[in-house]
Amino acid sequence: MRKHLMTGAVCVALSACETGTDDASSSSGGAQAKGNAQIFLEAEDTIPEGLEPGDGEENIQDGWTVRYDKFLAVVGNFRATSSANSQASLAKPDVLVVDLRSLPVGGLVLAEFTDVAAIRYDRVGYDIPNASASSTCAPGISADDCAMMKQNGYSIFIEGVISKTDGQSCSPTQPNQCVAAAEVRFRWGLAAGTAFDDCAPPEGDSGFSIPTGGTAQVKPTIHGDHWFFTNITQGEEITERKAQWIANGDLDHDGETTLAELGQVAASDVFPASEGYNLSGAIIPVNTARDYVEAQARTLGDFQGEGECPTRRILD
């Protein structure tokens, strides 16, 4: 399991702190035991650190090194309810545009709920929606990057490079036709708004429990390696990681693979079953390599590190 950037959290997001008393975030019940919850955003370490080539289960198996220069996301609309108590609910509809490579020291808090029912909230979700004019620029993101996300209505924007000393870019349809490509850049913005629900930690029951008189720390987690999976993750991440498809998608061999180029590449040509790929289960049809990028963007929302949010819904 991967380590993550965040080990604690402080209240840093605009309007991030919220009381659960006498409002929609509260639960009734008179003398019922109370506690608190702090919801903060975590970035998988692949986002600031990239991925290394190698034979390990979390390495890039085909020899490429991956580094991100930017990783921007829109995150918010946290929600939690209890199937055992219909009156217990937590909700914070705010949406933040976040630079996941520049999260504040100590953590980016999405919400705080105080003096709420100390029970198990087993139905938990949050969104990675498309940015809009009403989205809030989180601490740590530049004004230009935040404006770019809003203007384009992106939910995710990534920019980076794959590199390999003896790397090659090969024709997707004629794999024996290759040119040297020691470095291939990518710069992709996607309006792939997605809701993530039924979140569960890596082990144990769904959701989280608030302890009586204590505080639960709840961590929506954004992963940075799903573009390299040989499958569409729907649960435990049992997969290999490969990057050659990005190099092969550089159709004009100018050193950058664009989304427009990937839209011209049949998924079957760069993700063949003979190399271990299985693209079933995607939330959208995967006909092109660009579709694959978007399908994986709609899987990035995880929970408590390596936990999953398996119920996904497309947002406008």
mmCIF file of C-alpha atoms in Angstrom:
data_model
loop_
_atom_site.group_PDB
_atom_site.id
_atom_site.type_symbol
_atom_site.label_atom_id
_atom_site.label_comp_id
_atom_site.label_asym_id
_atom_site.label_seq_id
_atom_site.Cartn_x
_atom_site.Cartn_y
_atom_site.Cartn_z
ATOM 1 C CA MET A 1 0.000 0.000 0.000
ATOM 2 C CA ARG A 2 1.186 3.503 -0.782
ATOM 3 C CA LYS A 3 2.027 6.145 1.729
ATOM 4 C CA HIS A 4 0.281 9.471 1.205
ATOM 5 C CA LEU A 5 1.072 13.140 1.480
ATOM 6 C CA MET A 6 -1.255 13.941 4.318
ATOM 7 C CA THR A 7 -1.054 12.783 7.901
ATOM 8 C CA GLY A 8 -3.076 15.486 9.594
ATOM 9 C CA ALA A 9 -5.269 18.426 8.722
ATOM 10 C CA VAL A 10 -5.941 22.027 9.540
ATOM 11 C CA CYS A 11 -8.888 24.211 8.636
ATOM 12 C CA VAL A 12 -7.565 26.099 5.629
ATOM 13 C CA ALA A 13 -10.286 26.104 2.955
ATOM 14 C CA LEU A 14 -12.648 29.060 2.709
ATOM 15 C CA SER A 15 -15.869 28.208 4.566
ATOM 16 C CA ALA A 16 -14.425 24.801 5.349
ATOM 17 C CA CYS A 17 -15.445 24.703 9.007
ATOM 18 C CA GLU A 18 -19.021 23.911 9.777
ATOM 19 C CA THR A 19 -20.945 23.092 12.915
ATOM 20 C CA GLY A 20 -23.377 20.227 13.088
ATOM 21 C CA THR A 21 -25.598 22.008 15.618
ATOM 22 C CA ASP A 22 -29.015 23.318 14.562
ATOM 23 C CA ASP A 23 -28.376 23.048 10.814
ATOM 24 C CA ALA A 24 -28.467 20.530 7.967
ATOM 25 C CA SER A 25 -25.231 18.991 9.185
ATOM 26 C CA SER A 26 -26.722 18.072 12.559
ATOM 27 C CA SER A 27 -28.588 14.990 13.683
ATOM 28 C CA SER A 28 -31.413 15.072 16.168
ATOM 29 C CA GLY A 29 -31.765 12.803 19.119
ATOM 30 C CA GLY A 30 -31.618 14.972 22.222
ATOM 31 C CA ALA A 31 -29.144 13.368 24.607
ATOM 32 C CA GLN A 32 -27.627 11.155 21.947
ATOM 33 C CA ALA A 33 -23.825 10.841 22.157
ATOM 34 C CA LYS A 34 -21.984 13.453 20.111
ATOM 35 C CA GLY A 35 -18.644 13.753 18.383
ATOM 36 C CA ASN A 36 -16.865 15.510 15.527
ATOM 37 C CA ALA A 37 -15.616 14.755 12.021
ATOM 38 C CA GLN A 38 -12.888 16.425 10.001
ATOM 39 C CA ILE A 39 -12.900 15.822 6.252
ATOM 40 C CA PHE A 40 -9.646 16.541 4.459
ATOM 41 C CA LEU A 41 -8.242 15.920 1.029
ATOM 42 C CA GLU A 42 -5.331 13.566 0.487
ATOM 43 C CA ALA A 43 -3.202 13.074 -2.626
ATOM 44 C CA GLU A 44 -1.635 9.736 -3.432
ATOM 45 C CA ASP A 45 2.144 10.038 -3.488
ATOM 46 C CA THR A 46 2.259 9.259 -7.220
ATOM 47 C CA ILE A 47 1.045 12.830 -7.776
ATOM 48 C CA PRO A 48 4.034 14.704 -6.287
ATOM 49 C CA GLU A 49 6.569 11.889 -6.705
ATOM 50 C CA GLY A 50 5.575 10.247 -9.983
ATOM 51 C CA LEU A 51 6.085 6.588 -10.811
ATOM 52 C CA GLU A 52 9.277 4.627 -11.345
ATOM 53 C CA PRO A 53 10.017 1.786 -13.770
ATOM 54 C CA GLY A 54 10.567 -1.666 -12.322
ATOM 55 C CA ASP A 55 9.111 -5.053 -11.560
ATOM 56 C CA GLY A 56 7.234 -4.107 -8.390
ATOM 57 C CA GLU A 57 3.469 -4.182 -8.410
ATOM 58 C CA GLU A 58 3.306 -0.371 -8.280
ATOM 59 C CA ASN A 59 6.076 0.268 -10.808
ATOM 60 C CA ILE A 60 5.682 1.052 -14.505
ATOM 61 C CA GLN A 61 6.249 -2.360 -16.031
ATOM 62 C CA ASP A 62 7.410 -1.287 -19.503
ATOM 63 C CA GLY A 63 10.370 0.810 -18.422
ATOM 64 C CA TRP A 64 9.037 4.367 -18.470
ATOM 65 C CA THR A 65 9.430 6.947 -15.704
ATOM 66 C CA VAL A 66 6.441 9.237 -15.069
ATOM 67 C CA ARG A 67 6.551 12.755 -13.611
ATOM 68 C CA TYR A 68 3.746 15.284 -13.173
ATOM 69 C CA ASP A 69 4.362 19.026 -13.518
ATOM 70 C CA LYS A 70 0.728 19.839 -12.732
ATOM 71 C CA PHE A 71 -2.151 17.910 -11.266
ATOM 72 C CA LEU A 72 -5.273 20.034 -10.759
ATOM 73 C CA ALA A 73 -8.650 18.742 -9.637
ATOM 74 C CA VAL A 74 -12.062 19.956 -8.536
ATOM 75 C CA VAL A 75 -13.262 18.297 -5.318
ATOM 76 C CA GLY A 76 -16.226 18.818 -3.023
ATOM 77 C CA ASN A 77 -19.865 18.122 -2.157
ATOM 78 C CA PHE A 78 -18.943 15.762 0.656
ATOM 79 C CA ARG A 79 -21.903 13.841 2.101
ATOM 80 C CA ALA A 80 -22.510 11.115 4.638
ATOM 81 C CA THR A 81 -25.629 9.440 6.012
ATOM 82 C CA SER A 82 -26.440 6.498 8.249
ATOM 83 C CA SER A 83 -28.652 3.609 7.202
ATOM 84 C CA ALA A 84 -29.332 3.010 10.905
ATOM 85 C CA ASN A 85 -30.454 6.587 11.636
ATOM 86 C CA SER A 86 -32.381 8.381 8.898
ATOM 87 C CA GLN A 87 -32.093 11.708 10.742
ATOM 88 C CA ALA A 88 -28.287 11.644 10.854
ATOM 89 C CA SER A 89 -26.677 13.342 7.872
ATOM 90 C CA LEU A 90 -23.587 15.379 7.142
ATOM 91 C CA ALA A 91 -23.312 17.598 4.074
ATOM 92 C CA LYS A 92 -20.901 20.216 2.771
ATOM 93 C CA PRO A 93 -21.810 21.257 -0.791
ATOM 94 C CA ASP A 94 -18.804 23.564 -1.331
ATOM 95 C CA VAL A 95 -16.573 22.780 -4.320
ATOM 96 C CA LEU A 96 -12.857 23.638 -4.423
ATOM 97 C CA VAL A 97 -10.397 23.885 -7.316
ATOM 98 C CA VAL A 98 -7.219 22.318 -5.952
ATOM 99 C CA ASP A 99 -3.561 22.009 -6.929
ATOM 100 C CA LEU A 100 -2.823 18.501 -5.662
ATOM 101 C CA ARG A 101 0.933 19.035 -5.922
ATOM 102 C CA SER A 102 0.766 22.075 -3.603
ATOM 103 C CA LEU A 103 -1.581 21.091 -0.812
ATOM 104 C CA PRO A 104 -1.126 23.177 2.350
ATOM 105 C CA VAL A 105 1.164 21.796 5.027
ATOM 106 C CA GLY A 106 -1.010 19.823 7.408
ATOM 107 C CA GLY A 107 -3.793 19.266 4.930
ATOM 108 C CA LEU A 108 -6.611 20.842 2.974
ATOM 109 C CA VAL A 109 -9.797 20.577 4.990
ATOM 110 C CA LEU A 110 -12.952 20.158 2.916
ATOM 111 C CA ALA A 111 -15.338 20.313 5.887
ATOM 112 C CA GLU A 112 -15.619 20.032 9.658
ATOM 113 C CA PHE A 113 -18.698 18.813 11.492
ATOM 114 C CA THR A 114 -18.918 19.409 15.231
ATOM 115 C CA ASP A 115 -21.285 18.082 17.871
ATOM 116 C CA VAL A 116 -22.985 15.582 15.572
ATOM 117 C CA ALA A 117 -24.313 12.096 16.259
ATOM 118 C CA ALA A 118 -21.522 9.731 17.320
ATOM 119 C CA ILE A 119 -22.584 6.802 15.145
ATOM 120 C CA ARG A 120 -21.417 5.017 12.010
ATOM 121 C CA TYR A 121 -22.056 6.894 8.751
ATOM 122 C CA ASP A 122 -22.033 4.037 6.289
ATOM 123 C CA ARG A 123 -23.132 5.889 3.167
ATOM 124 C CA VAL A 124 -20.375 8.289 2.181
ATOM 125 C CA GLY A 125 -19.667 10.133 -1.041
ATOM 126 C CA TYR A 126 -18.091 13.146 -2.666
ATOM 127 C CA ASP A 127 -17.693 14.604 -6.141
ATOM 128 C CA ILE A 128 -14.961 15.432 -8.611
ATOM 129 C CA PRO A 129 -17.247 17.782 -10.581
ATOM 130 C CA ASN A 130 -16.592 20.037 -13.538
ATOM 131 C CA ALA A 131 -15.392 23.474 -12.458
ATOM 132 C CA SER A 132 -17.811 26.388 -12.710
ATOM 133 C CA ALA A 133 -17.840 30.089 -11.924
ATOM 134 C CA SER A 134 -19.079 29.288 -8.413
ATOM 135 C CA SER A 135 -16.160 26.952 -7.624
ATOM 136 C CA THR A 136 -13.776 28.273 -4.950
ATOM 137 C CA CYS A 137 -10.036 28.556 -5.589
ATOM 138 C CA ALA A 138 -8.365 26.576 -2.799
ATOM 139 C CA PRO A 139 -5.235 27.790 -1.015
ATOM 140 C CA GLY A 140 -2.134 26.784 -2.965
ATOM 141 C CA ILE A 141 -3.538 27.013 -6.499
ATOM 142 C CA SER A 142 -2.425 29.867 -8.711
ATOM 143 C CA ALA A 143 -5.002 32.390 -9.908
ATOM 144 C CA ASP A 144 -4.181 31.508 -13.518
ATOM 145 C CA ASP A 145 -4.607 27.767 -12.990
ATOM 146 C CA CYS A 146 -7.889 28.236 -11.131
ATOM 147 C CA ALA A 147 -9.209 30.564 -13.849
ATOM 148 C CA MET A 148 -8.176 28.082 -16.544
ATOM 149 C CA MET A 149 -10.088 25.275 -14.817
ATOM 150 C CA LYS A 150 -13.211 27.428 -14.493
ATOM 151 C CA GLN A 151 -13.090 28.799 -18.031
ATOM 152 C CA ASN A 152 -12.792 25.334 -19.541
ATOM 153 C CA GLY A 153 -15.124 23.553 -17.131
ATOM 154 C CA TYR A 154 -12.470 20.950 -16.356
ATOM 155 C CA SER A 155 -12.724 18.464 -13.521
ATOM 156 C CA ILE A 156 -9.124 17.271 -13.956
ATOM 157 C CA PHE A 157 -6.055 18.760 -15.578
ATOM 158 C CA ILE A 158 -2.697 16.999 -15.703
ATOM 159 C CA GLU A 159 0.586 17.938 -17.296
ATOM 160 C CA GLY A 160 3.741 15.865 -17.244
ATOM 161 C CA VAL A 161 6.239 13.682 -19.054
ATOM 162 C CA ILE A 162 7.157 10.050 -19.530
ATOM 163 C CA SER A 163 10.833 9.319 -20.124
ATOM 164 C CA LYS A 164 12.976 6.320 -21.031
ATOM 165 C CA THR A 165 16.563 6.407 -22.303
ATOM 166 C CA ASP A 166 15.894 3.940 -25.099
ATOM 167 C CA GLY A 167 12.231 4.835 -25.494
ATOM 168 C CA GLN A 168 10.430 4.537 -28.797
ATOM 169 C CA SER A 169 7.174 5.800 -30.270
ATOM 170 C CA CYS A 170 5.632 3.142 -32.482
ATOM 171 C CA SER A 171 2.731 3.314 -34.905
ATOM 172 C CA PRO A 172 -0.451 2.044 -33.198
ATOM 173 C CA THR A 173 -1.412 0.128 -36.341
ATOM 174 C CA GLN A 174 2.077 -0.879 -37.477
ATOM 175 C CA PRO A 175 3.992 -1.614 -34.280
ATOM 176 C CA ASN A 176 7.224 -2.395 -36.121
ATOM 177 C CA GLN A 177 7.427 1.177 -37.359
ATOM 178 C CA CYS A 178 9.080 3.112 -34.520
ATOM 179 C CA VAL A 179 11.153 6.213 -33.964
ATOM 180 C CA ALA A 180 13.344 7.130 -31.010
ATOM 181 C CA ALA A 181 11.428 8.918 -28.249
ATOM 182 C CA ALA A 182 13.340 9.309 -24.996
ATOM 183 C CA GLU A 183 10.750 11.741 -23.669
ATOM 184 C CA VAL A 184 7.069 12.306 -24.463
ATOM 185 C CA ARG A 185 5.039 15.070 -22.835
ATOM 186 C CA PHE A 186 1.291 15.203 -22.189
ATOM 187 C CA ARG A 187 -1.065 18.038 -21.228
ATOM 188 C CA TRP A 188 -4.662 16.930 -20.781
ATOM 189 C CA GLY A 189 -7.713 18.772 -19.479
ATOM 190 C CA LEU A 190 -10.948 16.842 -19.042
ATOM 191 C CA ALA A 191 -14.540 17.778 -18.249
ATOM 192 C CA ALA A 192 -15.145 14.388 -16.679
ATOM 193 C CA GLY A 193 -17.297 15.308 -13.690
ATOM 194 C CA THR A 194 -18.088 12.246 -11.584
ATOM 195 C CA ALA A 195 -19.856 11.506 -8.300
ATOM 196 C CA PHE A 196 -18.308 8.851 -6.049
ATOM 197 C CA ASP A 197 -20.434 7.022 -3.473
ATOM 198 C CA ASP A 198 -20.496 4.010 -1.165
ATOM 199 C CA CYS A 199 -16.950 4.851 -0.102
ATOM 200 C CA ALA A 200 -15.186 2.287 2.093
ATOM 201 C CA PRO A 201 -11.724 2.071 3.676
ATOM 202 C CA PRO A 202 -9.227 -0.564 2.507
ATOM 203 C CA GLU A 203 -10.430 -2.856 5.302
ATOM 204 C CA GLY A 204 -13.590 -2.940 7.358
ATOM 205 C CA ASP A 205 -17.094 -1.638 6.918
ATOM 206 C CA SER A 206 -18.213 1.129 4.559
ATOM 207 C CA GLY A 207 -17.992 4.736 5.653
ATOM 208 C CA PHE A 208 -16.632 5.840 9.009
ATOM 209 C CA SER A 209 -17.580 6.047 12.683
ATOM 210 C CA ILE A 210 -17.553 9.167 14.854
ATOM 211 C CA PRO A 211 -16.336 8.380 18.372
ATOM 212 C CA THR A 212 -18.208 9.751 21.370
ATOM 213 C CA GLY A 213 -16.475 12.938 22.451
ATOM 214 C CA GLY A 214 -13.764 12.459 19.806
ATOM 215 C CA THR A 215 -12.997 13.388 16.217
ATOM 216 C CA ALA A 216 -12.978 11.135 13.148
ATOM 217 C CA GLN A 217 -10.526 12.042 10.393
ATOM 218 C CA VAL A 218 -11.994 11.191 7.015
ATOM 219 C CA LYS A 219 -9.820 11.293 3.907
ATOM 220 C CA PRO A 220 -11.168 11.474 0.364
ATOM 221 C CA THR A 221 -8.094 10.461 -1.639
ATOM 222 C CA ILE A 222 -7.207 11.308 -5.236
ATOM 223 C CA HIS A 223 -5.030 8.772 -7.013
ATOM 224 C CA GLY A 224 -2.509 9.632 -9.723
ATOM 225 C CA ASP A 225 -1.684 6.344 -11.439
ATOM 226 C CA HIS A 226 -4.947 5.129 -12.962
ATOM 227 C CA TRP A 227 -4.013 6.290 -16.487
ATOM 228 C CA PHE A 228 -1.417 3.528 -16.500
ATOM 229 C CA PHE A 229 -3.610 0.642 -15.349
ATOM 230 C CA THR A 230 -4.218 -2.322 -17.600
ATOM 231 C CA ASN A 231 -7.827 -2.402 -16.415
ATOM 232 C CA ILE A 232 -10.616 -0.072 -15.307
ATOM 233 C CA THR A 233 -10.446 -0.223 -11.525
ATOM 234 C CA GLN A 234 -13.711 -1.191 -9.843
ATOM 235 C CA GLY A 235 -12.405 -2.425 -6.516
ATOM 236 C CA GLU A 236 -9.031 -3.596 -5.253
ATOM 237 C CA GLU A 237 -6.335 -2.366 -7.627
ATOM 238 C CA ILE A 238 -5.127 -5.661 -9.059
ATOM 239 C CA THR A 239 -3.425 -4.460 -12.208
ATOM 240 C CA GLU A 240 -0.168 -3.737 -13.989
ATOM 241 C CA ARG A 241 0.965 -0.239 -14.896
ATOM 242 C CA LYS A 242 2.211 0.578 -18.387
ATOM 243 C CA ALA A 243 2.971 3.813 -20.251
ATOM 244 C CA GLN A 244 4.005 2.790 -23.768
ATOM 245 C CA TRP A 245 0.555 3.698 -25.073
ATOM 246 C CA ILE A 246 1.276 7.387 -24.417
ATOM 247 C CA ALA A 247 4.425 7.243 -26.543
ATOM 248 C CA ASN A 248 2.577 5.403 -29.305
ATOM 249 C CA GLY A 249 -0.152 8.038 -29.241
ATOM 250 C CA ASP A 250 2.279 10.736 -30.396
ATOM 251 C CA LEU A 251 1.205 10.315 -33.976
ATOM 252 C CA ASP A 252 3.210 13.220 -35.425
ATOM 253 C CA HIS A 253 6.301 12.409 -33.317
ATOM 254 C CA ASP A 254 6.667 15.972 -32.060
ATOM 255 C CA GLY A 255 7.359 14.881 -28.484
ATOM 256 C CA GLU A 256 3.844 15.512 -27.145
ATOM 257 C CA THR A 257 0.803 13.266 -27.121
ATOM 258 C CA THR A 258 -2.387 15.301 -27.272
ATOM 259 C CA LEU A 259 -5.960 14.339 -26.551
ATOM 260 C CA ALA A 260 -6.758 15.071 -30.185
ATOM 261 C CA GLU A 261 -4.184 12.490 -31.266
ATOM 262 C CA LEU A 262 -5.496 9.951 -28.767
ATOM 263 C CA GLY A 263 -8.961 10.470 -30.218
ATOM 264 C CA GLN A 264 -7.600 9.079 -33.501
ATOM 265 C CA VAL A 265 -6.155 5.941 -31.910
ATOM 266 C CA ALA A 266 -8.363 2.871 -31.565
ATOM 267 C CA ALA A 267 -8.288 1.531 -28.034
ATOM 268 C CA SER A 268 -7.812 -1.999 -29.347
ATOM 269 C CA ASP A 269 -4.567 -0.932 -31.056
ATOM 270 C CA VAL A 270 -2.805 0.330 -27.926
ATOM 271 C CA PHE A 271 -4.576 -1.653 -25.182
ATOM 272 C CA PRO A 272 -4.578 -5.216 -26.594
ATOM 273 C CA ALA A 273 -5.807 -8.128 -24.526
ATOM 274 C CA SER A 274 -2.604 -9.944 -25.495
ATOM 275 C CA GLU A 275 -0.706 -7.477 -23.281
ATOM 276 C CA GLY A 276 -3.015 -7.966 -20.322
ATOM 277 C CA TYR A 277 -5.483 -5.142 -20.943
ATOM 278 C CA ASN A 278 -9.133 -5.506 -19.939
ATOM 279 C CA LEU A 279 -11.161 -2.321 -20.379
ATOM 280 C CA SER A 280 -14.555 -3.703 -19.390
ATOM 281 C CA GLY A 281 -16.513 -2.012 -16.641
ATOM 282 C CA ALA A 282 -15.802 1.588 -17.662
ATOM 283 C CA ILE A 283 -18.470 4.181 -16.902
ATOM 284 C CA ILE A 284 -18.285 5.335 -20.551
ATOM 285 C CA PRO A 285 -17.685 3.371 -23.784
ATOM 286 C CA VAL A 286 -13.954 3.009 -24.498
ATOM 287 C CA ASN A 287 -13.486 3.070 -28.257
ATOM 288 C CA THR A 288 -10.404 5.291 -28.490
ATOM 289 C CA ALA A 289 -7.338 5.963 -26.375
ATOM 290 C CA ARG A 290 -8.879 9.309 -25.453
ATOM 291 C CA ASP A 291 -11.924 7.487 -24.121
ATOM 292 C CA TYR A 292 -9.574 5.447 -21.942
ATOM 293 C CA VAL A 293 -8.077 8.624 -20.450
ATOM 294 C CA GLU A 294 -11.539 9.947 -19.613
ATOM 295 C CA ALA A 295 -12.738 6.593 -18.281
ATOM 296 C CA GLN A 296 -9.767 6.473 -15.911
ATOM 297 C CA ALA A 297 -10.328 10.091 -14.866
ATOM 298 C CA ARG A 298 -13.737 8.946 -13.669
ATOM 299 C CA THR A 299 -12.106 6.422 -11.293
ATOM 300 C CA LEU A 300 -9.657 8.713 -9.450
ATOM 301 C CA GLY A 301 -11.840 9.308 -6.379
ATOM 302 C CA ASP A 302 -10.832 6.918 -3.599
ATOM 303 C CA PHE A 303 -11.187 6.899 0.185
ATOM 304 C CA GLN A 304 -8.951 6.638 3.249
ATOM 305 C CA GLY A 305 -5.883 6.052 1.081
ATOM 306 C CA GLU A 306 -6.425 2.810 -0.816
ATOM 307 C CA GLY A 307 -10.136 2.413 -0.124
ATOM 308 C CA GLU A 308 -12.658 2.579 -2.950
ATOM 309 C CA CYS A 309 -15.835 4.479 -3.835
ATOM 310 C CA PRO A 310 -17.285 1.916 -6.247
ATOM 311 C CA THR A 311 -20.597 3.616 -7.094
ATOM 312 C CA ARG A 312 -19.877 6.224 -9.761
ATOM 313 C CA ARG A 313 -22.204 8.536 -11.610
ATOM 314 C CA ILE A 314 -21.525 10.971 -14.461
ATOM 315 C CA LEU A 315 -22.070 14.637 -13.583
ATOM 316 C CA ASP A 316 -22.942 17.317 -16.130
#
